[in-house]
Coordinates of C-alpha atoms in Angstrom, one line a residue:
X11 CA 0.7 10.8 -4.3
X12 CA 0.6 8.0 -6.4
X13 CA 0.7 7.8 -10.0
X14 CA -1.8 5.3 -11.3
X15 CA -0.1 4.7 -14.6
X16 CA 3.7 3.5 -13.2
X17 CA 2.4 3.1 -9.8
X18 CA 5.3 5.4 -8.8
X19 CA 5.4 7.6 -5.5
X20 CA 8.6 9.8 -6.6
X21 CA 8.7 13.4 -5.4
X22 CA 7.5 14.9 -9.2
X23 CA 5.1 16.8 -10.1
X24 CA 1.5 15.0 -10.7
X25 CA -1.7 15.9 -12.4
X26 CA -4.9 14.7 -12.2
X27 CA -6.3 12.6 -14.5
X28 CA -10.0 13.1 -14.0
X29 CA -9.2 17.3 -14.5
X30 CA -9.6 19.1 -17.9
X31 CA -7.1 22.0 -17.8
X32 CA -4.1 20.1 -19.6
X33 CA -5.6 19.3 -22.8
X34 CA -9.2 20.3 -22.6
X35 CA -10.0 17.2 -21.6
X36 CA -9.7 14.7 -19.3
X37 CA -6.3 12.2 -19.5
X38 CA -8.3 9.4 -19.1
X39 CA -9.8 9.0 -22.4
X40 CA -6.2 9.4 -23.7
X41 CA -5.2 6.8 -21.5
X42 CA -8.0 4.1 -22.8
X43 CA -7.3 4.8 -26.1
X44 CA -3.5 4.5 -26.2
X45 CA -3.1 1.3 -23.2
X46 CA -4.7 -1.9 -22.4
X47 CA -6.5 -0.5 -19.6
X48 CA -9.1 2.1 -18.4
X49 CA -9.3 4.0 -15.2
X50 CA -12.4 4.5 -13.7
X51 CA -13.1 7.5 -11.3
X52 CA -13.2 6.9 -7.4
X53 CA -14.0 9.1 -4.5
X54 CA -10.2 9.7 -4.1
X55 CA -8.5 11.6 -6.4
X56 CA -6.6 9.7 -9.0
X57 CA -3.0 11.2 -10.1
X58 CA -0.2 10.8 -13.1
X59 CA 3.5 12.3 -12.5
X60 CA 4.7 14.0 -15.1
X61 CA 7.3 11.8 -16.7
X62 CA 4.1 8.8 -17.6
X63 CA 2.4 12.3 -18.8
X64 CA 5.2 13.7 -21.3
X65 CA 5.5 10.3 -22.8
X66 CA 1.4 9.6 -23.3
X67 CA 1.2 13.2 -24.4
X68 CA 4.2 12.8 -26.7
X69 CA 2.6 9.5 -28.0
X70 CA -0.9 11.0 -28.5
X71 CA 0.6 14.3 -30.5
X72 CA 1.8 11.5 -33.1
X73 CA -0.6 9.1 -33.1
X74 CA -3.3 11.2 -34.0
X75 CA -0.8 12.9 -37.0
X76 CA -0.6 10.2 -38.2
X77 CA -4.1 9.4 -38.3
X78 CA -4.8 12.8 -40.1
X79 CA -2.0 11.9 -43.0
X80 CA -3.4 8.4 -43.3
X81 CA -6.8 9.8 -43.4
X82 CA -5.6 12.1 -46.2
X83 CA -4.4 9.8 -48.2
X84 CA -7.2 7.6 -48.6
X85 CA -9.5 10.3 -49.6
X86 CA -7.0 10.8 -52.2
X87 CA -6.5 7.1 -53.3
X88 CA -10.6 7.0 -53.7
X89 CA -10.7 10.0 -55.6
X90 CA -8.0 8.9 -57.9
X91 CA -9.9 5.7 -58.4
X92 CA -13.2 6.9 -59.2
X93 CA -11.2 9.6 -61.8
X94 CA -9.3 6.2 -63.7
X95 CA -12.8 4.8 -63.9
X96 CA -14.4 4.4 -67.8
X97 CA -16.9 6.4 -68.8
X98 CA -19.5 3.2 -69.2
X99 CA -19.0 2.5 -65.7
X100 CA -20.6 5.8 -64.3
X101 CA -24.4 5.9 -64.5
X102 CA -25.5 9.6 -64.9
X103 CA -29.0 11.1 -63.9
X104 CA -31.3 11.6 -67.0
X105 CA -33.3 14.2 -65.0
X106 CA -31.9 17.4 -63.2
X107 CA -30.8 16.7 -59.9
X108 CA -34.0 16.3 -56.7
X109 CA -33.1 17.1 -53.0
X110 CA -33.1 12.9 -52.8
X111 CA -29.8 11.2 -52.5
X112 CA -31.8 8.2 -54.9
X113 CA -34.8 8.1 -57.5
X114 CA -36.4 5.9 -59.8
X115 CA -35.8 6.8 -63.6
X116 CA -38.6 4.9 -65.9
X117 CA -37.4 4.4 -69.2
X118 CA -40.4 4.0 -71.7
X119 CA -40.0 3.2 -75.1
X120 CA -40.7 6.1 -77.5
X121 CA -40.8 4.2 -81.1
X122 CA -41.4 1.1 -81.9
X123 CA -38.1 -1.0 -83.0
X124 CA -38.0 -4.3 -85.3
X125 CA -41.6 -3.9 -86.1
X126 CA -42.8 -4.9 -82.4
X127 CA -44.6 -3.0 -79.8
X128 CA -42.5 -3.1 -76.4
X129 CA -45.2 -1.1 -74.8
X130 CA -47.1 -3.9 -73.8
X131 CA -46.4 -6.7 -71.1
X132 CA -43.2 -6.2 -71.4
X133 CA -41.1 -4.8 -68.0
X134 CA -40.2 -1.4 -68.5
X135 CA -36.0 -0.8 -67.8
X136 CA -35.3 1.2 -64.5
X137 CA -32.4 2.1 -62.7
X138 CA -31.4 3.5 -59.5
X139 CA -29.0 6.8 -60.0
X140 CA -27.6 8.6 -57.1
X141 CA -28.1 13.0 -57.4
X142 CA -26.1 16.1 -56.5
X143 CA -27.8 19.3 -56.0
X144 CA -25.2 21.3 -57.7
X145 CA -24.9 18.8 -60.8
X146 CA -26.3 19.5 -64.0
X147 CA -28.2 17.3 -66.3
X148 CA -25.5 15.4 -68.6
X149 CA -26.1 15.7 -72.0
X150 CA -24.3 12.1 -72.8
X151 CA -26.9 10.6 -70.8
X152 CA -28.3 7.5 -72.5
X153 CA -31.3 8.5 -74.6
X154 CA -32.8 4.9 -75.3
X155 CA -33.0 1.2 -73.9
X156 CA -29.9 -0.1 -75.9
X157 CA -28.1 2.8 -74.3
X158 CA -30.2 1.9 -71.1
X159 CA -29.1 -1.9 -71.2
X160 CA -25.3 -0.7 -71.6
X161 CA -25.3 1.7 -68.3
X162 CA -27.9 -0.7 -66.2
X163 CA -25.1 -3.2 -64.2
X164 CA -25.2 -6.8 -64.3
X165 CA -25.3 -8.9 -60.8
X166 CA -21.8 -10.3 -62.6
X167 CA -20.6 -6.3 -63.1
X168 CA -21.8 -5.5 -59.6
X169 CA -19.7 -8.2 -58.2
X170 CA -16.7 -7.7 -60.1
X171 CA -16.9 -3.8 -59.2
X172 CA -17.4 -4.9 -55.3
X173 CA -14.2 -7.1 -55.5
X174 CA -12.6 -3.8 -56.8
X175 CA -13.8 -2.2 -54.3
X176 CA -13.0 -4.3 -51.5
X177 CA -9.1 -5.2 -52.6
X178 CA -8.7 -1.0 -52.3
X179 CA -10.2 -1.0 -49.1
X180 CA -8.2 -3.7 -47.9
X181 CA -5.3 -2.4 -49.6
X182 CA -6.0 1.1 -47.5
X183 CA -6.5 -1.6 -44.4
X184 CA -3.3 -3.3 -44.6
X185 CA -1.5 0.2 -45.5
X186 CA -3.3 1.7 -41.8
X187 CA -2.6 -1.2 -39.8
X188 CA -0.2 -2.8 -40.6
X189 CA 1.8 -1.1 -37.5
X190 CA -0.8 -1.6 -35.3
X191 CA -1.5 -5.2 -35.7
X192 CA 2.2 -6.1 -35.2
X193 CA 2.0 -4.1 -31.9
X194 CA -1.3 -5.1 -30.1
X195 CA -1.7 -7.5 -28.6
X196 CA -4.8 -10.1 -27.9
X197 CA -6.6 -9.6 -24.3
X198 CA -5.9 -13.2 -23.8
X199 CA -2.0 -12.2 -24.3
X200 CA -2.5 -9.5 -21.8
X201 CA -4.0 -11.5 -18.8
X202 CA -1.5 -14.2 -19.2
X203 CA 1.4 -12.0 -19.3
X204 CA -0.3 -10.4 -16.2
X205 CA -1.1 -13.3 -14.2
X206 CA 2.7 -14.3 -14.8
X207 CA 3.8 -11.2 -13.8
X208 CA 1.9 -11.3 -10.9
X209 CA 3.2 -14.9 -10.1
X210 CA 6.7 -13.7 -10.4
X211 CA 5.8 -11.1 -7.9
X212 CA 4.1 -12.9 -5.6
X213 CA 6.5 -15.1 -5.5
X214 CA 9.5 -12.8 -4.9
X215 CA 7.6 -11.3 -1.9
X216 CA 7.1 -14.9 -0.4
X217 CA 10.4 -15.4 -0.7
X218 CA 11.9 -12.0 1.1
X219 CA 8.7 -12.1 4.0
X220 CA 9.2 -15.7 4.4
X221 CA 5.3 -16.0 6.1
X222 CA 2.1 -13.9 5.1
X223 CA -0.7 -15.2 7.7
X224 CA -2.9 -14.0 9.5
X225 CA -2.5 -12.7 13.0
X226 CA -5.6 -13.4 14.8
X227 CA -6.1 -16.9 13.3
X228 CA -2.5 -17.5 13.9
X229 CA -2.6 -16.5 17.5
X230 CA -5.5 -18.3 17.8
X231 CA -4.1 -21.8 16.5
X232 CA -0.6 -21.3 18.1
X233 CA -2.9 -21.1 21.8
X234 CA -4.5 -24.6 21.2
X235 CA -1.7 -26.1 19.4
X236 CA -3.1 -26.1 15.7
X237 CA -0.1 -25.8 12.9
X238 CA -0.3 -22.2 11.6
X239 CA -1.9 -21.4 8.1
X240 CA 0.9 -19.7 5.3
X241 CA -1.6 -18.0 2.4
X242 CA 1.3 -17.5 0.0
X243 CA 0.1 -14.2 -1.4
X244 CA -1.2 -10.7 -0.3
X245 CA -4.2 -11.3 -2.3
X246 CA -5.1 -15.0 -0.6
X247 CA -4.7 -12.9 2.6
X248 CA -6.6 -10.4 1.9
X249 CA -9.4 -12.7 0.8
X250 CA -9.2 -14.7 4.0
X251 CA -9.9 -11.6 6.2
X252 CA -12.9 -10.7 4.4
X253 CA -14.5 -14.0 4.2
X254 CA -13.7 -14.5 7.8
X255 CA -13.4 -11.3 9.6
X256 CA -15.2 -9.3 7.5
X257 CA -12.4 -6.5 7.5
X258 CA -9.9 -5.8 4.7
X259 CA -7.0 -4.4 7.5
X260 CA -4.6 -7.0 7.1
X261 CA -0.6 -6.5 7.7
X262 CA 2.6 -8.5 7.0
X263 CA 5.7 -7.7 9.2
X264 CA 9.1 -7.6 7.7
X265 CA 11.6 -10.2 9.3
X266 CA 14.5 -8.5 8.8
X267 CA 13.1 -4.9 11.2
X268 CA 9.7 -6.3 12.3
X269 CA 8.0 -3.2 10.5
X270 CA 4.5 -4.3 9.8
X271 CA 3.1 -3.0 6.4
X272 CA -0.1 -2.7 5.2
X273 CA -0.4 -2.6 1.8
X274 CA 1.1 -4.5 -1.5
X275 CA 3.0 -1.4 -2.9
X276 CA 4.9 -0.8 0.6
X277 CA 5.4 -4.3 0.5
X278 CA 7.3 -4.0 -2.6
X279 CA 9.1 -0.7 -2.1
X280 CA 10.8 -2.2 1.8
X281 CA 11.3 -4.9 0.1
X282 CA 13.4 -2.8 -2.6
X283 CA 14.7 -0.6 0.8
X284 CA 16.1 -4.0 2.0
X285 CA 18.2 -5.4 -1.2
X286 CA 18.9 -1.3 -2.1
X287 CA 19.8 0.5 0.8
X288 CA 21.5 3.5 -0.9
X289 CA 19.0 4.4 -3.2
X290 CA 16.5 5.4 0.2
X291 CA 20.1 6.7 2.1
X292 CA 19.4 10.1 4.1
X293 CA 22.0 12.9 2.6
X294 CA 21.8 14.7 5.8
X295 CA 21.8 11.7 8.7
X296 CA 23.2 8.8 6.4
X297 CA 20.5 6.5 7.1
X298 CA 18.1 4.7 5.3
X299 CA 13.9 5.2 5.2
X300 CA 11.4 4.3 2.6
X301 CA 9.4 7.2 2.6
X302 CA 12.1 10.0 2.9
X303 CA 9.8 12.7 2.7
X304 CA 8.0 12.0 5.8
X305 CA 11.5 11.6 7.2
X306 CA 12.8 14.8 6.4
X307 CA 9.3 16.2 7.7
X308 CA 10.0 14.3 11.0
X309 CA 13.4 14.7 11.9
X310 CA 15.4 17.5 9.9
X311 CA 12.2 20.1 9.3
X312 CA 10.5 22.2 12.1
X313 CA 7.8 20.8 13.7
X314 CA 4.6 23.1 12.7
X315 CA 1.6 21.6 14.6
X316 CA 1.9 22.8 18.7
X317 CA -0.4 21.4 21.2
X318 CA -2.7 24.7 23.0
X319 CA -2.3 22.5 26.6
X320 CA 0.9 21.8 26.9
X321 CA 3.0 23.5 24.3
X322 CA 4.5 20.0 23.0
X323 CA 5.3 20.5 19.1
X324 CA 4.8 17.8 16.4
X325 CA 5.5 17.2 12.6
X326 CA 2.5 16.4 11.8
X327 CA -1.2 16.9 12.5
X328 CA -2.0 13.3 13.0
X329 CA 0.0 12.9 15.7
X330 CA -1.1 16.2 17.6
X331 CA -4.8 15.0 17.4
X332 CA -3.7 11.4 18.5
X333 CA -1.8 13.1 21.5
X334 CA -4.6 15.5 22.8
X335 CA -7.1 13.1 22.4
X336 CA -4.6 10.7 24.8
X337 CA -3.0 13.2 26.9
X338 CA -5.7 16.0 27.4
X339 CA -9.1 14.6 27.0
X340 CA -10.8 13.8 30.8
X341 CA -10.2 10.5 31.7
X342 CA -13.8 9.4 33.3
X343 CA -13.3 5.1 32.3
X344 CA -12.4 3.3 34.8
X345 CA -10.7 -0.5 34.1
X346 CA -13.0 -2.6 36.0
X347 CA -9.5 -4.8 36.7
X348 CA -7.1 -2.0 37.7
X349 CA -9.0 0.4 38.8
X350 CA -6.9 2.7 36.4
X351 CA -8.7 5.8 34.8
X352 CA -8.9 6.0 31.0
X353 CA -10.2 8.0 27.9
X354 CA -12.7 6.6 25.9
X355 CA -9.7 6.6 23.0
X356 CA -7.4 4.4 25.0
X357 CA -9.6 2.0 27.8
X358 CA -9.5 -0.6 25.0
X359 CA -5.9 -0.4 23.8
X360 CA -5.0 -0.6 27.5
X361 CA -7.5 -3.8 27.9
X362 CA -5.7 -5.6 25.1
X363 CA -2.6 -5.1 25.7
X364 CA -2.7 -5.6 29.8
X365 CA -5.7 -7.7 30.7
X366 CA -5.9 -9.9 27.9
X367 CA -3.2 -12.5 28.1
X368 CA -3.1 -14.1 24.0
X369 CA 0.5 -15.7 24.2
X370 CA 1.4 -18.9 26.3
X371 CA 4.6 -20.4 27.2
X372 CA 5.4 -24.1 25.7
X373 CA 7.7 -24.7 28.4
X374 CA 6.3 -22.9 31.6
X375 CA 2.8 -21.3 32.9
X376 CA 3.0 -17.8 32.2
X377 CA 1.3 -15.9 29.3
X378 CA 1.9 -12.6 27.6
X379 CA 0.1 -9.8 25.8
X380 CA 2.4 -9.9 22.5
X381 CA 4.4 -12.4 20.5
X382 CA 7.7 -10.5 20.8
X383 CA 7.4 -10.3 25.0
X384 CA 6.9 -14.4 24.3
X385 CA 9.5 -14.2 22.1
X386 CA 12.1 -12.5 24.6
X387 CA 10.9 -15.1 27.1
X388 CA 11.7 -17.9 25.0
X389 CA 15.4 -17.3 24.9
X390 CA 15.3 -17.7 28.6
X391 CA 14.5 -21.0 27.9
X392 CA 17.0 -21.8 24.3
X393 CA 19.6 -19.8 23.7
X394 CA 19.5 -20.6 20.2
X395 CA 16.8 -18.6 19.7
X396 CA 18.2 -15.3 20.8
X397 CA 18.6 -12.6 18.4
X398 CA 21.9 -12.1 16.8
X399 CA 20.8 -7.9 16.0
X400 CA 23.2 -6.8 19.4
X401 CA 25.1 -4.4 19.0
X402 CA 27.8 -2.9 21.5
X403 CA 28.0 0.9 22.4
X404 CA 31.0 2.9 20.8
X405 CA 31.8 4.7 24.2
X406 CA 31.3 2.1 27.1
X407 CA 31.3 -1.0 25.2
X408 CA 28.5 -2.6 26.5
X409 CA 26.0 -4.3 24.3
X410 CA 22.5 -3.9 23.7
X411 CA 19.4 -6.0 22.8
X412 CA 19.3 -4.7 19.4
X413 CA 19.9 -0.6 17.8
X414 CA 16.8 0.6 19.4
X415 CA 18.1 0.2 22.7
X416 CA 21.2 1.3 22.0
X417 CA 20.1 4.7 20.9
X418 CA 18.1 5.0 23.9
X419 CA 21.4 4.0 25.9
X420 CA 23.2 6.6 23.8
X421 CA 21.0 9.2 24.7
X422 CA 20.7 8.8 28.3
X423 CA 24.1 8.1 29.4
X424 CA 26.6 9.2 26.7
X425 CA 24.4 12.3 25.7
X426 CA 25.0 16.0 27.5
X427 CA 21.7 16.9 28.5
X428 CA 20.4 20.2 30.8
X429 CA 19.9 19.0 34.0
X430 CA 15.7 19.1 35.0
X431 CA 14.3 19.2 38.5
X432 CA 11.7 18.4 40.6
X433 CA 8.8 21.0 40.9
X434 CA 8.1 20.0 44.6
X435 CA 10.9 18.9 46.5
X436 CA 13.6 20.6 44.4
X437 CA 15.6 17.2 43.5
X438 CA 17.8 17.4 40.0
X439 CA 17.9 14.3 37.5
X440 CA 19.8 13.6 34.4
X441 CA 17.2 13.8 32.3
X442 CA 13.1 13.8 32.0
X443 CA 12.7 10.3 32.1
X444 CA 14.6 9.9 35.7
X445 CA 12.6 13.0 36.3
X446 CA 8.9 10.8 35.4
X447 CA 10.3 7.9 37.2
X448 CA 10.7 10.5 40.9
X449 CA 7.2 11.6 40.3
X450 CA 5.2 8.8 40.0
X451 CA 6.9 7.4 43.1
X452 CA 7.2 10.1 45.3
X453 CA 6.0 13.3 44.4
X454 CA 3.1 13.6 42.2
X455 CA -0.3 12.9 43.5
X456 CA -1.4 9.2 43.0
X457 CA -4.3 8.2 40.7
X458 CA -4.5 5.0 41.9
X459 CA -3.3 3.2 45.7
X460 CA -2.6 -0.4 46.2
X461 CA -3.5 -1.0 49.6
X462 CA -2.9 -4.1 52.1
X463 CA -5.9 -5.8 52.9
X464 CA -4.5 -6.9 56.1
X465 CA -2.8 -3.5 57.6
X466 CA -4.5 -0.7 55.6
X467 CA -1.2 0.3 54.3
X468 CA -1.1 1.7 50.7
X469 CA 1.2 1.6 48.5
X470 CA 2.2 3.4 44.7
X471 CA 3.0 0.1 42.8
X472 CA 2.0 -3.4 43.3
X473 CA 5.6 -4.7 43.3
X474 CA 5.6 -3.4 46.5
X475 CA 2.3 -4.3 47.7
X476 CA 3.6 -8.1 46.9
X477 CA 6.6 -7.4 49.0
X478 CA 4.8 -6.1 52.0
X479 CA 2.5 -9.1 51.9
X480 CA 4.7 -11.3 52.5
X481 CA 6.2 -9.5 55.8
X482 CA 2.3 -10.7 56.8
X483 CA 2.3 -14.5 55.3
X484 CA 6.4 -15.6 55.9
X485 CA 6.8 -16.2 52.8
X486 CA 9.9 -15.3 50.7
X487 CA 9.8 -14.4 47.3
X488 CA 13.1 -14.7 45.6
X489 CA 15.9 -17.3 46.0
X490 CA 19.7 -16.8 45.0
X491 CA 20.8 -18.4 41.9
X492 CA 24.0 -19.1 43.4
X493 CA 23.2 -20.8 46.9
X494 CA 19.4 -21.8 48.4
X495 CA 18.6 -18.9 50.6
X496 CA 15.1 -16.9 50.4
X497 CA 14.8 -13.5 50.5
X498 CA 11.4 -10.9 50.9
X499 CA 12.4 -8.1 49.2
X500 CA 14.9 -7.9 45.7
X501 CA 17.2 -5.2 47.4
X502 CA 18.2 -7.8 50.0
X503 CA 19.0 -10.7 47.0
X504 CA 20.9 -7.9 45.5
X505 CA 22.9 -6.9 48.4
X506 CA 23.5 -10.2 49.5
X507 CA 24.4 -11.7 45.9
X508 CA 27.2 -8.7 45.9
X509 CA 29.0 -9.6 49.2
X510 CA 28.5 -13.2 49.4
X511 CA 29.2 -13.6 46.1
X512 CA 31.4 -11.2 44.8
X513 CA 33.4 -13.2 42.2
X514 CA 30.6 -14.4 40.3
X515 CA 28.9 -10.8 41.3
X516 CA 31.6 -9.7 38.5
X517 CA 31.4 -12.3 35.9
X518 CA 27.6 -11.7 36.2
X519 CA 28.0 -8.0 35.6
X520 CA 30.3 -8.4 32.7
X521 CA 28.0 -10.8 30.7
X522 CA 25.4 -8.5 31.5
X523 CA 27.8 -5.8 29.2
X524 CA 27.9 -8.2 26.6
X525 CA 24.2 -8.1 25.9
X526 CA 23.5 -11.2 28.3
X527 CA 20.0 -10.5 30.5
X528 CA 19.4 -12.0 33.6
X529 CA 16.3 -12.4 35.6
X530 CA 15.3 -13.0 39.4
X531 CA 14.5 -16.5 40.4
X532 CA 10.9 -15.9 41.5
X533 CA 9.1 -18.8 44.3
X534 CA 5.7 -19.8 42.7

């Protein structure tokens, strides 16, 4: 799980932010209210560990006490104003109170005073006075118009009780938020402290990843010898393949292991596994994995998902579909190059990577199906370019390639293992693979023959078939590195580099220890 506030993917607990059994509500409202962001509900669910949880719930508990004391008090500072408040500033009703919040009182004249008649043209005095059910007609209510004149405001007495008015309110305002207006923030603050965040980022990944491109086009230009495209962020990336390719499966591959990740966030965290090895260290093997609870799953747990065919166990369920639909679904494709039968999973995975040569040689003919077969052939070539990641073996001393195939050599030859044998002709081996190797040559019934067009003859592998054809045409296929003659078959150049050369034999074999790989020198 991920948590969508830190973007953590610790082993805590995590809630859901979309559920209502933690507070009676959702956490997302909580969330909008307190940060500078909102999330917004998706088809997969959304998640907050606990620690981001405790502190937004410890955060809310005091934000909204506070709000309740502030509240408090400024129902008591308007009270206490209105109480300080002369009695010639308060209008009272004349009239018992009406279900209205506002009526019209007409004032009419009842005698005449100074001898003139006010009943005529002249406007009669009326004022607006605002009613309570529960109050009581006040007896000091004004009884004539001088008394009328007195209580009915002036636009200057209006104005000077609204400026009043509005320096208590702001007084309230500046009391309220005065600590939120030193904390927030503008928007505009926000993105630009973003955006350089994400610049700073961006920027860190370039420089650990070296090159984020993308692998078709880059295949593609490296073929017809167009200079390769660097996008400089995950997101240019990402926009590329969808404007182009119409796909949003894009993956950068680390330089330091060649792991290809395919997403930011797993950017970031190998990244992290890289510069802080011990903080992703295995207790139990001593070494070091980014996601340690799919390691622990994999290699120190039992294995809980068994294949029904075959019996073979594995840790998780992905992996058990992905092998029966490989392994134990009827192969009824044929290649229409190899002749080889296929599922309908894996005819085109066996097309791309076999029949569909995408990497060429700058200094020679031949192609290959993946940039690190090309890559391995270019050290043939420079020796500069070959990889400094050999190791040598702690028993023998020999060394590898790299680690990978020096646990491999561990395990085969410095590795007790029970013997297995051969269901048909009763033959013991090592180990399963020798055992694989013995029955696809000799013993298990072929799917596929390579036969010679010339004699009939068939044969298992189409090394072979090469070799036999030339016992037809004359013509050899290999030549000694160390003097000109030809040979037909590579057991002969092997037998006959050994005896005629023997010295060099030996200096051959020891470089060959010391991670140096050697190749036959094949006739075009």
């Amino acid at each position: 799980m991920k948590c969508e506030i830190c973007l953590s993917l610790s082993e805590q607990e995590y809630l859901s932010i979309f559920a209502e059994e933690h507070v009676g509500k959702s956490i997302a409202p909580i969330v909008a209210k307190h940060l500078w962001f909102k999330i917004n509900p998706t088809d997969e669910p959304q998640f907050i560990c606990g620690k981001c949880w405790l502190a937004l719930k410890e955060f809310n508990t005091f934000y909204n006490g506070i709000e309740r004391v502030q509240a408090t008090a400024f129902a008591c500072l308007t009270t206490a104003a209105a109480i300080t408040k002369t009695p010639e500033e308060f209008v009272e009703p004349v009239e018992p109170a009406y279900g209205t919040e506002f009526f019209e009182v007409k004032v009419e004249p009842s005698e005449v005073q100074d001898g003139t008649d006010n009943s005529g043209d002249q406007p009669l005095h009326s004022v607006f006075v605002k009613c309570e059910d529960s109050e009581e007609p006040d007896p000091t209510a004004p009884q004539s118009d001088a008394e009328v004149h007195q209580t009915n405001p002036t636009p200057s007495t209006i104005d000077s009780r609204l400026t009043e008015e509005d320096g208590t309110r702001s007084t309230w305002t500046r009391r309220r938020g005065k600590k939120t207006t030193s904390q927030c923030v503008s928007e505009d603050d926000v993105k630009s402290r973003k955006a350089a965040g994400q610049q700073q980022e961006d920027a860190e990944l370039l420089n650990f990843y070296k090159r984020i491109v993308c692998e078709v086009c880059d295949n593609q230009r490296m073929m017809i010898g167009e200079p390769q495209i660097d996008y400089g962020t995950w997101r240019g990336l990402l926009k590329h393949t969808k404007t182009v390719h119409r796909h949003d499966k894009i993956y950068v591959q680390c330089p330091l292991c060649e792991l290809k990740l395919r997403t930011k966030l797993t950017l970031i965290q190998h990244k992290d596994m890289h510069e802080n090895p011990e903080k992703y260290r295995c207790e139990l093997c001593a070494g070091v994995y980014q996601n340690m609870k799919e390691h622990m799953q994999n290699k120190h747990q039992e294995r809980q998902f068994c294949c029904d065919v075959c019996g073979k166990k594995f840790p998780f369920k992905k992996r058990l579909t992905v092998h029966i639909k490989k392994m134990h679904v009827e192969k009824d494709i044929i290649c229409d190059q190899c002749q080889k039968p296929f599922t309908k999973y894996t005819i085109e995975d066996h097309r791309k990577s076999v029949h569909t040569a995408r990497f060429v040689c700058e200094h020679c003919p031949k192609t290959f199906n993946s940039r690190f077969r090309l890559r391995q052939h270019m050290e043939e070539h420079d020796e500069s370019l070959r990889n400094s990641t050999a190791v040598p073996c702690a028993v023998c001393g020999q060394v590898m390639r790299d680690k990978y195939i020096l646990s491999r050599h561990v395990k085969l030859m410095h590795t007790v293992q029970p013997t297995v044998s051969c269901g048909t002709c009763g033959k013991t081996f090592k180990c399963k693979r020798n055992l694989s190797v013995h029955m696809a040559n000799v013993c298990l019934e072929p799917t596929r023959l390579y036969p010679c067009t010339i004699c009939g003859r068939q044969f298992r592998r189409k090394n072979k078939l090469k070799e036999h054809m030339s016992t037809h045409t004359g013509k050899p296929l290999y030549m000694c590195s160390f003097c000109p003659e030809t040979f037909r078959q590579d057991t002969h150049l092997y037998y006959h580099r050994k005896n005629a050369h023997h010295e060099k034999w030996l200096e051959m074999q020891q470089q060959r220890k010391e991670g140096v790989r050697f190749k036959l020198t094949e006739l075009a």
